Amino acid sequence: MHDKILILDFGSQVTQLIARRIREAHVYCEIHPNDVSDAFVREFAPKGIILSGSHASTYEAHDLRAPQAVWDLGVPVLGICYGMFAMAVQLGGTVEPSRHREFGYAEVRAHGHTRLLDAIEDFSTAAGHGMLKVWMSHGDNVTQMPPGFKLMASTPSCEVAGMADEARGYYAVQFHPEVTHTRKGREILERFALQICGAKPDWVMVNYIDEAVARIREQVGDDEVILGLSGGVDSSVAAALVHQAIGDRLTCVFVDHGLLRLDEARMVMEMFADRLHVKVLAIDASEAFLGELAGVSDPELKRKIIGREFVEVFTREAGRLEQAKWLAQGTIYPDVIESGGAKTKKATTIKSHHNVGGLPETLGLKLLEPLRELFKDEVRELGVALGLPHDMVYRHPFPGPGLGVRILGEVKREYADLLRRADAIFIEELRNTIDPVSNKSWYELTSQAFAVFLPVKSVGVMGDGRTYEYVVALRAVQTSDFMTADWAELPYALLKTVSSRIINEVRGINRVTYDVSSKPPATIEWE
């Protein structure tokens, strides 16, 4: 059994980042809603508990409280932002609206040499005070600490930016250590998990394979399993893991909806059918998908149509596999968290997900989700450990609806064909261009890069003639968590080469633009 940290979510958009930082310390953790029962907290048996932030105020949202078992269990507790407010009011302190709200960069002075912050600093002042560069996001303040607490940190506008009751192992910070903007945030969370909670750092993917294989075999028994293989990282790693567990009793169904990347279908079949000897049924359903999408421009409606059509195609093919009793999906932990947030209405839905609960109960299959405990970076590590090629496992993310959400407005086969070729040229040049400072390719230096088809035409000149053809936009971002992202400052020479190749090699496109929007305010995908 792994030691566990329990993260109670009060509705913050960045709670996932807390879990990722704890997992990066090789400690297993889970996120659950703040209103779980006392019995659940006790049965979870955590080595420590973290209370997340929230968009709410403690004096407005009286139901946003931690279960009493959190305080009765006798394990260390860390409150972050709203979690600090919850800790304060539940243990006898006071929280009030602040006259000076703090949103963004701040410099925090550490006090008292507590175990959580001891020897962790970004710089020190002339007076010898240890300082942290952090990210704040709050409109309230703790105005009176609970009995037994001492001051741990402060800023000029926030007298209590951190507090601690070390006798009970309770710590709270006003800033967000989970975001990359807090320079020493990872060290602070590692200090809490490893040293204060004493959790063992034994959550390692190479070791996880044996656990996962044993669990799949126990769950499935002698039954057969089907899996919808998309060619993306999640379904590919799930297929490799399930195949290692049960071999030929796995059948993968690969549906080509006409919105895949260039040569995607061929590469999937070569990898899984030819190299790994997995049974794969390849279905070309592009006519059906593109027919259903004709005349549809709304992004969310396009996603729903693609998801619905996939269900219909997959259901039809699954019906022919009469021996199958289980449906395997590449559901990963962020999908589970976001779907749970949508159900509890504590988090804002940005866009719909199509892979959690997307297939109807009428399929009559039990659900097998071997990756549902893992974050994306852990899935990639697992894929490499399973023997999948590094280039496949570390490919940039590709949306489930494929090019359907990278073609703005109505989706047509002509648009998809143009976009496929333009996108392939962009990715090829990113892979071929090496940055002399890092000695890495620009594909490795970007977190996600792709082309977007714009349904407008512009005037151009080719040779001695006038052209009136389509426009594509290039998008490349750098991010550590996909919650925020900066546009990648690609070399001009690279952009020049990509533009020249697309315009010369993809007949029908005569203009290439580059997207210099960061997230926020923009999203990474255009739709």
Coordinates of C-alpha atoms in Angstrom, one line a residue:
M1 CA 0.0 0.0 0.0
H2 CA 1.2 3.5 -0.9
D3 CA 1.2 6.3 1.7
K4 CA -1.5 8.8 0.6
I5 CA -2.1 12.5 0.9
L6 CA -5.8 13.6 0.8
I7 CA -6.5 16.9 -1.1
L8 CA -9.9 18.4 -0.3
D9 CA -11.2 20.6 -3.1
F10 CA -13.2 23.8 -2.3
G11 CA -13.7 24.6 -6.0
S12 CA -10.4 26.2 -7.1
Q13 CA -9.5 26.0 -10.8
V14 CA -5.9 25.0 -9.9
T15 CA -6.5 22.2 -7.4
Q16 CA -5.1 19.8 -9.9
L17 CA -1.8 21.5 -9.7
I18 CA -1.5 20.7 -6.0
A19 CA -1.9 17.0 -6.8
R20 CA 0.6 17.2 -9.6
R21 CA 3.2 18.8 -7.3
I22 CA 2.7 16.0 -4.7
R23 CA 2.9 13.3 -7.3
E24 CA 6.1 14.9 -8.7
A25 CA 7.5 14.2 -5.2
H26 CA 6.5 10.5 -5.9
V27 CA 3.8 10.5 -3.2
Y28 CA 0.4 9.2 -4.1
C29 CA -2.5 11.6 -3.6
E30 CA -6.1 12.0 -4.5
I31 CA -8.5 15.0 -4.9
H32 CA -12.0 14.7 -3.4
P33 CA -14.7 17.3 -2.7
N34 CA -14.5 19.2 0.6
D35 CA -17.9 17.8 1.7
V36 CA -16.9 14.2 1.9
S37 CA -18.0 12.4 5.1
D38 CA -16.0 12.0 8.2
A39 CA -16.1 8.2 7.6
F40 CA -14.6 8.7 4.2
V41 CA -11.7 10.8 5.6
R42 CA -11.0 8.1 8.3
E43 CA -11.2 5.3 5.8
F44 CA -8.9 7.1 3.4
A45 CA -6.3 7.0 6.1
P46 CA -4.1 9.8 4.8
K47 CA -0.6 10.6 6.0
G48 CA -1.6 14.3 5.6
I49 CA -4.4 16.5 4.3
I50 CA -4.3 19.6 2.0
L51 CA -7.2 22.1 1.8
S52 CA -7.4 23.8 -1.6
G53 CA -8.3 27.4 -2.6
S54 CA -11.7 28.5 -3.8
H55 CA -13.4 31.4 -5.6
A56 CA -15.7 31.8 -2.5
S57 CA -15.5 33.7 0.7
T58 CA -15.7 32.0 4.1
Y59 CA -18.3 34.4 5.4
E60 CA -20.5 33.8 2.4
A61 CA -20.2 30.1 1.7
H62 CA -20.9 28.6 5.1
D63 CA -21.2 25.1 3.6
L64 CA -17.6 25.2 2.3
R65 CA -16.0 23.7 5.4
A66 CA -13.7 20.8 6.0
P67 CA -15.1 17.7 7.6
Q68 CA -14.6 17.5 11.4
A69 CA -12.5 14.3 10.9
V70 CA -9.8 16.5 9.3
W71 CA -9.1 18.0 12.7
D72 CA -9.7 14.8 14.7
L73 CA -7.5 12.5 12.7
G74 CA -4.2 13.7 14.2
V75 CA -2.3 14.1 10.9
P76 CA -0.7 17.2 9.5
V77 CA -2.9 19.7 7.6
L78 CA -1.9 22.3 5.1
G79 CA -4.4 25.1 4.1
I80 CA -3.9 27.0 0.9
C81 CA -5.6 30.4 0.3
Y82 CA -9.3 29.6 1.0
G83 CA -8.0 26.4 2.8
M84 CA -6.3 28.8 5.2
F85 CA -9.5 30.7 5.8
A86 CA -11.4 27.5 6.4
M87 CA -8.7 26.4 8.9
A88 CA -8.9 29.8 10.6
V89 CA -12.7 30.0 11.0
Q90 CA -13.1 26.3 12.0
L91 CA -10.4 26.4 14.6
G92 CA -11.6 29.7 16.3
G93 CA -10.0 32.5 14.2
T94 CA -11.5 35.3 12.2
V95 CA -11.6 36.1 8.5
E96 CA -12.8 39.4 7.1
P97 CA -12.8 41.2 3.7
S98 CA -9.6 42.9 3.0
R99 CA -9.2 46.6 2.1
H100 CA -6.2 45.7 -0.1
R101 CA -6.9 42.7 -2.3
E102 CA -3.9 40.8 -3.7
F103 CA -4.0 39.2 -7.1
G104 CA -0.7 38.4 -8.8
Y105 CA 3.0 38.6 -7.9
A106 CA 3.9 39.3 -4.3
E107 CA 6.9 39.1 -2.0
V108 CA 6.3 37.4 1.3
R109 CA 8.4 37.6 4.4
A110 CA 8.9 34.4 6.4
H111 CA 8.6 34.5 10.2
G112 CA 9.3 32.1 13.0
H113 CA 11.4 29.5 11.2
T114 CA 8.7 26.9 11.0
R115 CA 9.4 23.4 9.6
L116 CA 7.4 24.2 6.5
L117 CA 9.4 27.3 5.4
D118 CA 12.7 26.8 7.3
A119 CA 15.7 27.5 4.9
I120 CA 13.4 28.0 1.9
E121 CA 13.7 31.5 0.5
D122 CA 14.2 33.3 -2.8
F123 CA 16.3 36.1 -1.4
S124 CA 17.0 37.8 1.9
T125 CA 16.7 41.5 2.8
A126 CA 19.5 43.7 4.2
A127 CA 18.0 43.1 7.6
G128 CA 18.3 39.3 7.1
H129 CA 14.7 38.5 6.6
G130 CA 14.0 35.5 4.3
M131 CA 11.7 36.4 1.4
L132 CA 9.6 34.3 -1.0
K133 CA 8.4 35.3 -4.5
V134 CA 4.9 34.0 -4.7
W135 CA 1.5 34.3 -6.4
M136 CA -1.5 35.7 -4.5
S137 CA -5.2 35.5 -5.3
H138 CA -7.4 36.7 -2.5
G139 CA -9.8 39.4 -1.4
D140 CA -10.1 38.3 2.3
N141 CA -7.6 38.2 5.2
V142 CA -7.2 36.3 8.5
T143 CA -7.6 39.1 11.0
Q144 CA -7.3 36.9 14.1
M145 CA -5.4 33.6 14.2
P146 CA -6.9 30.6 16.0
P147 CA -5.7 29.8 19.5
G148 CA -2.3 28.0 19.4
F149 CA -1.2 29.5 16.0
K150 CA 1.8 31.7 15.4
L151 CA 2.6 34.0 12.5
M152 CA 4.5 32.2 9.7
A153 CA 4.6 34.8 6.9
S154 CA 3.4 38.3 6.0
T155 CA 3.3 41.0 3.3
P156 CA 2.9 44.8 3.7
S157 CA -0.8 44.5 2.8
C158 CA -1.5 41.0 4.3
E159 CA -0.5 40.8 8.0
V160 CA -1.2 37.0 8.1
A161 CA 0.1 35.5 4.9
G162 CA 0.9 32.3 6.7
M163 CA 0.3 30.7 10.1
A164 CA 1.2 27.5 11.9
D165 CA 0.3 25.4 14.9
E166 CA 3.3 23.1 14.9
A167 CA 2.2 21.2 17.9
R168 CA -0.7 19.8 15.9
G169 CA 1.0 19.9 12.5
Y170 CA -1.3 22.6 11.1
Y171 CA 0.1 25.0 8.5
A172 CA -1.6 27.5 6.3
V173 CA -0.4 29.9 3.5
Q174 CA -2.3 32.7 1.8
F175 CA -0.3 32.3 -1.4
H176 CA -0.5 29.5 -3.9
P177 CA 2.5 27.2 -3.8
E178 CA 1.1 24.9 -6.5
V179 CA 1.5 27.4 -9.3
T180 CA 4.8 27.9 -11.1
H181 CA 4.7 31.6 -10.4
T182 CA 5.6 30.7 -6.7
R183 CA 9.2 30.0 -7.2
K184 CA 9.8 27.7 -4.2
G185 CA 6.3 26.3 -4.3
R186 CA 7.3 22.8 -5.2
E187 CA 9.9 22.7 -2.4
I188 CA 7.2 23.8 0.1
L189 CA 4.8 21.1 -1.0
E190 CA 7.5 18.5 -1.0
R191 CA 8.6 19.6 2.5
F192 CA 5.0 19.1 3.7
A193 CA 4.5 15.7 2.1
L194 CA 7.9 14.1 2.7
Q195 CA 9.2 15.6 5.9
I196 CA 6.2 16.9 7.8
C197 CA 3.8 14.1 6.8
G198 CA 6.5 11.5 6.5
A199 CA 5.0 10.0 3.4
K200 CA 7.2 7.4 1.5
P201 CA 8.2 8.6 -2.1
D202 CA 7.3 5.2 -3.7
W203 CA 4.8 6.3 -6.4
V204 CA 7.0 5.4 -9.4
M205 CA 5.7 4.4 -12.8
V206 CA 8.2 1.6 -13.5
N207 CA 7.0 -0.1 -10.3
Y208 CA 3.4 0.7 -11.1
I209 CA 3.2 -1.6 -14.1
D210 CA 3.1 -4.7 -12.0
E211 CA 0.4 -3.3 -9.7
A212 CA -1.7 -2.2 -12.7
V213 CA -1.3 -5.5 -14.6
A214 CA -2.3 -7.5 -11.5
R215 CA -5.3 -5.3 -10.9
I216 CA -6.5 -5.6 -14.5
R217 CA -6.1 -9.4 -14.4
E218 CA -8.0 -9.6 -11.1
Q219 CA -10.8 -7.2 -12.4
V220 CA -11.2 -8.8 -15.9
G221 CA -10.6 -12.5 -15.0
D222 CA -11.0 -14.6 -18.2
D223 CA -13.2 -12.1 -20.0
E224 CA -12.5 -10.3 -23.3
V225 CA -12.0 -6.5 -23.5
I226 CA -12.5 -3.9 -26.3
L227 CA -10.9 -0.5 -26.4
G228 CA -11.4 2.5 -28.6
L229 CA -8.0 3.3 -29.9
S230 CA -7.6 6.9 -31.1
G231 CA -3.8 7.0 -31.6
G232 CA -3.5 9.6 -28.8
V233 CA -1.2 9.1 -25.8
D234 CA -3.9 8.0 -23.4
S235 CA -5.6 5.3 -25.4
S236 CA -2.3 4.1 -26.8
V237 CA -0.8 3.6 -23.3
A238 CA -4.1 2.1 -22.1
A239 CA -4.0 -0.4 -25.0
A240 CA -0.3 -1.3 -24.3
L241 CA -1.0 -1.8 -20.6
V242 CA -4.2 -3.9 -21.1
H243 CA -2.5 -6.0 -23.8
Q244 CA 0.4 -6.7 -21.4
A245 CA -2.1 -7.9 -18.9
I246 CA -4.5 -10.1 -21.0
G247 CA -2.8 -10.4 -24.5
D248 CA -5.2 -11.6 -27.3
R249 CA -8.3 -11.1 -25.2
L250 CA -8.0 -7.4 -26.0
T251 CA -9.5 -6.1 -29.3
C252 CA -8.9 -2.4 -30.2
V253 CA -11.4 -0.5 -32.4
F254 CA -9.7 2.3 -34.4
V255 CA -12.3 4.8 -35.8
D256 CA -11.0 7.1 -38.6
H257 CA -13.4 10.1 -38.5
G258 CA -11.7 11.9 -41.3
L259 CA -10.2 14.5 -38.9
L260 CA -7.0 12.8 -37.9
R261 CA -3.4 14.1 -38.5
L262 CA -1.5 13.2 -41.7
D263 CA -0.9 9.4 -41.9
E264 CA -2.3 8.8 -38.4
A265 CA -4.3 5.7 -39.4
R266 CA -1.3 4.1 -41.1
M267 CA 1.0 4.8 -38.1
V268 CA -1.5 3.4 -35.6
M269 CA -1.8 0.2 -37.5
E270 CA 1.9 -0.2 -37.9
M271 CA 2.6 0.3 -34.2
F272 CA -0.2 -1.7 -32.7
A273 CA -1.1 -4.4 -35.3
D274 CA 2.3 -4.9 -36.8
R275 CA 4.8 -4.2 -33.9
L276 CA 2.9 -5.0 -30.8
H277 CA 0.6 -7.7 -32.4
V278 CA -2.5 -6.2 -30.8
K279 CA -5.8 -7.1 -32.5
V280 CA -7.0 -3.9 -34.1
L281 CA -10.2 -3.3 -36.2
A282 CA -9.8 -0.2 -38.4
I283 CA -13.0 1.5 -39.4
D284 CA -13.1 4.3 -42.0
A285 CA -16.2 6.3 -40.9
S286 CA -15.1 9.6 -42.4
E287 CA -18.1 9.9 -44.7
A288 CA -20.5 9.5 -41.8
F289 CA -18.7 12.0 -39.6
L290 CA -18.2 14.7 -42.2
G291 CA -21.8 14.3 -43.3
E292 CA -23.1 14.9 -39.8
L293 CA -20.9 18.0 -39.5
A294 CA -22.0 19.6 -42.7
G295 CA -23.3 23.1 -42.1
V296 CA -22.4 23.1 -38.4
S297 CA -20.3 26.0 -37.1
D298 CA -20.8 26.1 -33.3
P299 CA -17.7 24.6 -31.6
E300 CA -19.5 22.9 -28.7
L301 CA -22.1 21.4 -31.1
K302 CA -19.3 20.1 -33.3
R303 CA -17.7 18.4 -30.3
K304 CA -21.1 16.8 -29.4
I305 CA -21.7 15.6 -32.9
I306 CA -18.3 14.0 -33.2
G307 CA -18.7 12.4 -29.7
R308 CA -22.2 11.1 -30.6
E309 CA -21.2 9.7 -34.0
F310 CA -18.2 8.0 -32.4
V311 CA -20.5 6.3 -29.9
E312 CA -22.8 5.1 -32.7
V313 CA -19.9 3.7 -34.8
F314 CA -18.2 2.1 -31.8
T315 CA -21.5 0.6 -30.5
R316 CA -22.1 -1.0 -33.9
E317 CA -18.6 -2.5 -34.0
A318 CA -18.7 -3.6 -30.3
G319 CA -22.0 -5.4 -31.0
R320 CA -20.1 -7.7 -33.4
L321 CA -17.6 -8.7 -30.6
E322 CA -20.0 -10.9 -28.7
Q323 CA -17.4 -12.3 -26.3
A324 CA -16.4 -8.9 -25.0
K325 CA -17.5 -8.1 -21.5
W326 CA -15.4 -5.0 -20.7
L327 CA -14.9 -1.6 -22.3
A328 CA -11.4 -0.2 -21.7
Q329 CA -11.0 3.6 -21.9
G330 CA -8.0 5.9 -21.7
T331 CA -9.6 8.1 -19.0
I332 CA -7.0 9.8 -16.9
Y333 CA -7.2 11.5 -13.6
P334 CA -7.8 15.1 -14.8
D335 CA -10.9 13.8 -16.7
V336 CA -12.2 12.2 -13.5
I337 CA -11.6 15.4 -11.5
E338 CA -13.2 17.7 -14.0
S339 CA -16.2 15.5 -14.5
G340 CA -16.6 15.4 -10.7
G341 CA -16.3 19.2 -10.6
A342 CA -19.1 19.5 -13.2
K343 CA -21.3 17.2 -11.1
T344 CA -20.8 19.1 -7.9
K345 CA -21.0 22.5 -9.7
K346 CA -18.0 23.7 -7.7
A347 CA -15.8 24.3 -10.8
T348 CA -16.6 26.1 -13.9
T349 CA -16.9 24.1 -17.1
I350 CA -14.8 25.4 -19.9
K351 CA -15.6 22.8 -22.5
S352 CA -17.1 19.3 -22.6
H353 CA -15.1 16.1 -22.4
H354 CA -16.1 13.2 -24.5
N355 CA -14.3 10.3 -22.9
V356 CA -15.9 10.0 -19.4
G357 CA -19.2 8.3 -19.5
G358 CA -19.4 8.9 -23.2
L359 CA -20.6 5.5 -24.2
P360 CA -24.1 4.4 -23.3
E361 CA -25.0 1.9 -20.7
T362 CA -27.0 0.0 -23.4
L363 CA -23.6 -1.2 -24.6
G364 CA -23.9 -3.8 -21.8
L365 CA -20.2 -3.7 -21.0
K366 CA -18.4 -3.1 -17.7
L367 CA -15.9 -0.2 -17.6
L368 CA -12.2 -0.7 -17.4
E369 CA -10.2 2.5 -16.8
P370 CA -6.6 1.4 -16.1
L371 CA -5.2 5.0 -16.2
R372 CA -7.8 6.8 -14.2
E373 CA -5.4 7.4 -11.3
L374 CA -2.7 9.0 -13.4
F375 CA -1.9 12.5 -14.6
K376 CA -0.7 13.0 -18.2
D377 CA 3.0 13.2 -17.3
E378 CA 2.6 9.9 -15.4
V379 CA 0.9 8.3 -18.4
R380 CA 3.8 9.3 -20.6
E381 CA 6.3 7.8 -18.1
L382 CA 4.2 4.6 -18.0
G383 CA 4.1 4.4 -21.8
V384 CA 7.9 4.5 -22.1
A385 CA 8.2 1.9 -19.3
L386 CA 5.9 -0.3 -21.3
G387 CA 8.2 0.0 -24.3
L388 CA 6.2 2.4 -26.5
P389 CA 8.4 4.6 -28.7
H390 CA 9.4 7.9 -27.0
D391 CA 8.3 9.9 -30.0
M392 CA 4.8 8.5 -29.8
V393 CA 4.4 8.8 -26.1
Y394 CA 5.8 12.4 -26.0
R395 CA 3.7 13.7 -28.9
H396 CA 1.9 16.9 -28.3
P397 CA -1.7 16.7 -27.1
F398 CA -4.3 16.2 -29.8
P399 CA -8.0 16.9 -29.1
G400 CA -10.5 14.1 -29.2
P401 CA -12.5 15.8 -31.9
G402 CA -9.3 16.1 -33.9
L403 CA -9.1 18.7 -36.6
G404 CA -12.9 19.3 -36.1
V405 CA -12.0 22.0 -33.5
R406 CA -8.9 23.3 -35.5
I407 CA -11.1 24.1 -38.5
L408 CA -12.9 27.3 -37.5
G409 CA -16.6 27.2 -38.4
E410 CA -18.0 24.5 -40.7
V411 CA -15.9 21.4 -41.3
K412 CA -15.4 20.2 -44.8
R413 CA -13.2 17.5 -46.3
E414 CA -11.4 20.0 -48.4
Y415 CA -10.5 22.1 -45.3
A416 CA -9.4 19.0 -43.4
D417 CA -7.1 17.9 -46.3
L418 CA -5.5 21.4 -46.5
L419 CA -5.0 21.6 -42.7
R420 CA -3.6 18.1 -42.4
R421 CA -0.8 18.9 -44.8
A422 CA 0.0 22.4 -43.4
D423 CA 0.1 21.0 -39.9
A424 CA 2.4 18.2 -40.9
I425 CA 4.9 20.7 -42.4
F426 CA 4.8 22.8 -39.2
I427 CA 5.5 19.8 -37.0
E428 CA 8.3 18.5 -39.3
E429 CA 10.1 21.8 -39.2
L430 CA 9.7 22.1 -35.5
R431 CA 11.3 18.6 -35.1
N432 CA 14.1 19.5 -37.6
T433 CA 15.1 22.9 -36.1
I434 CA 17.5 22.6 -33.1
D435 CA 17.9 25.4 -30.6
P436 CA 21.7 25.9 -30.2
V437 CA 21.4 26.9 -26.5
S438 CA 19.5 23.9 -25.2
N439 CA 20.5 21.5 -28.1
K440 CA 16.8 20.5 -28.2
S441 CA 14.4 20.6 -31.1
W442 CA 11.7 23.3 -31.1
Y443 CA 9.2 20.4 -31.0
E444 CA 10.6 19.4 -27.6
L445 CA 10.8 23.1 -26.5
T446 CA 7.1 23.6 -27.2
S447 CA 4.3 22.0 -25.2
Q448 CA 1.8 22.0 -28.0
A449 CA 2.0 23.2 -31.6
F450 CA -0.4 23.0 -34.5
A451 CA -2.0 24.7 -37.4
V452 CA -5.5 26.2 -37.5
F453 CA -7.6 26.5 -40.6
L454 CA -9.3 29.9 -41.0
P455 CA -12.4 29.9 -43.2
V456 CA -11.5 33.2 -44.9
K457 CA -9.7 33.9 -48.2
S458 CA -7.1 36.5 -48.9
V459 CA -5.6 37.9 -52.1
G460 CA -2.0 36.8 -53.0
V461 CA 0.4 36.7 -55.9
M462 CA 2.0 33.5 -57.2
G463 CA 4.3 33.9 -60.2
D464 CA 2.6 36.5 -62.4
G465 CA -0.9 35.6 -61.3
R466 CA -3.4 36.7 -58.6
T467 CA -4.5 34.1 -56.1
Y468 CA -7.5 34.1 -53.8
E469 CA -7.0 31.3 -51.3
Y470 CA -7.3 30.3 -47.7
V471 CA -5.4 31.3 -44.5
V472 CA -3.9 29.1 -41.8
A473 CA -2.7 30.2 -38.4
L474 CA 0.2 28.6 -36.6
R475 CA -0.1 28.1 -32.8
A476 CA 2.8 27.1 -30.5
V477 CA 2.8 27.4 -26.7
Q478 CA 5.0 26.7 -23.8
T479 CA 3.5 25.6 -20.4
S480 CA 4.3 23.4 -17.5
D481 CA 0.7 22.7 -16.5
F482 CA -1.7 23.7 -19.4
M483 CA -3.6 25.9 -16.9
T484 CA -1.6 28.9 -18.1
A485 CA 0.5 29.1 -21.3
D486 CA 2.8 31.5 -23.0
W487 CA 3.1 31.7 -26.8
A488 CA 6.4 30.3 -27.9
E489 CA 8.9 32.8 -29.3
L490 CA 9.9 30.7 -32.3
P491 CA 12.9 31.8 -34.3
Y492 CA 11.9 34.0 -37.3
A493 CA 14.0 31.8 -39.6
L494 CA 11.9 28.8 -38.5
L495 CA 8.6 30.7 -39.1
K496 CA 9.8 31.9 -42.5
T497 CA 10.7 28.3 -43.6
V498 CA 7.3 26.9 -42.4
S499 CA 5.4 29.7 -44.1
S500 CA 7.3 29.3 -47.4
R501 CA 6.8 25.5 -47.4
I502 CA 3.1 25.7 -46.7
I503 CA 2.4 28.3 -49.3
N504 CA 4.5 26.5 -51.9
E505 CA 3.5 22.9 -51.1
V506 CA -0.2 23.2 -50.1
R507 CA -2.1 24.4 -53.0
G508 CA -5.1 26.3 -51.7
I509 CA -3.3 28.3 -49.0
N510 CA -1.6 31.6 -49.7
R511 CA -1.2 33.2 -46.3
V512 CA 0.3 32.0 -43.0
T513 CA -0.1 33.9 -39.7
Y514 CA 1.3 33.2 -36.2
D515 CA -0.8 33.4 -33.0
V516 CA 0.9 35.5 -30.3
S517 CA -1.9 35.1 -27.7
S518 CA -1.2 33.7 -24.2
K519 CA -3.5 31.7 -21.9
P520 CA -5.3 33.5 -20.4
P521 CA -7.0 35.4 -21.9
A522 CA -6.9 33.0 -24.9
T523 CA -7.3 29.2 -24.7
I524 CA -4.6 27.0 -26.3
E525 CA -7.0 25.5 -28.8
W526 CA -9.0 28.0 -30.9
E527 CA -12.3 26.2 -30.3

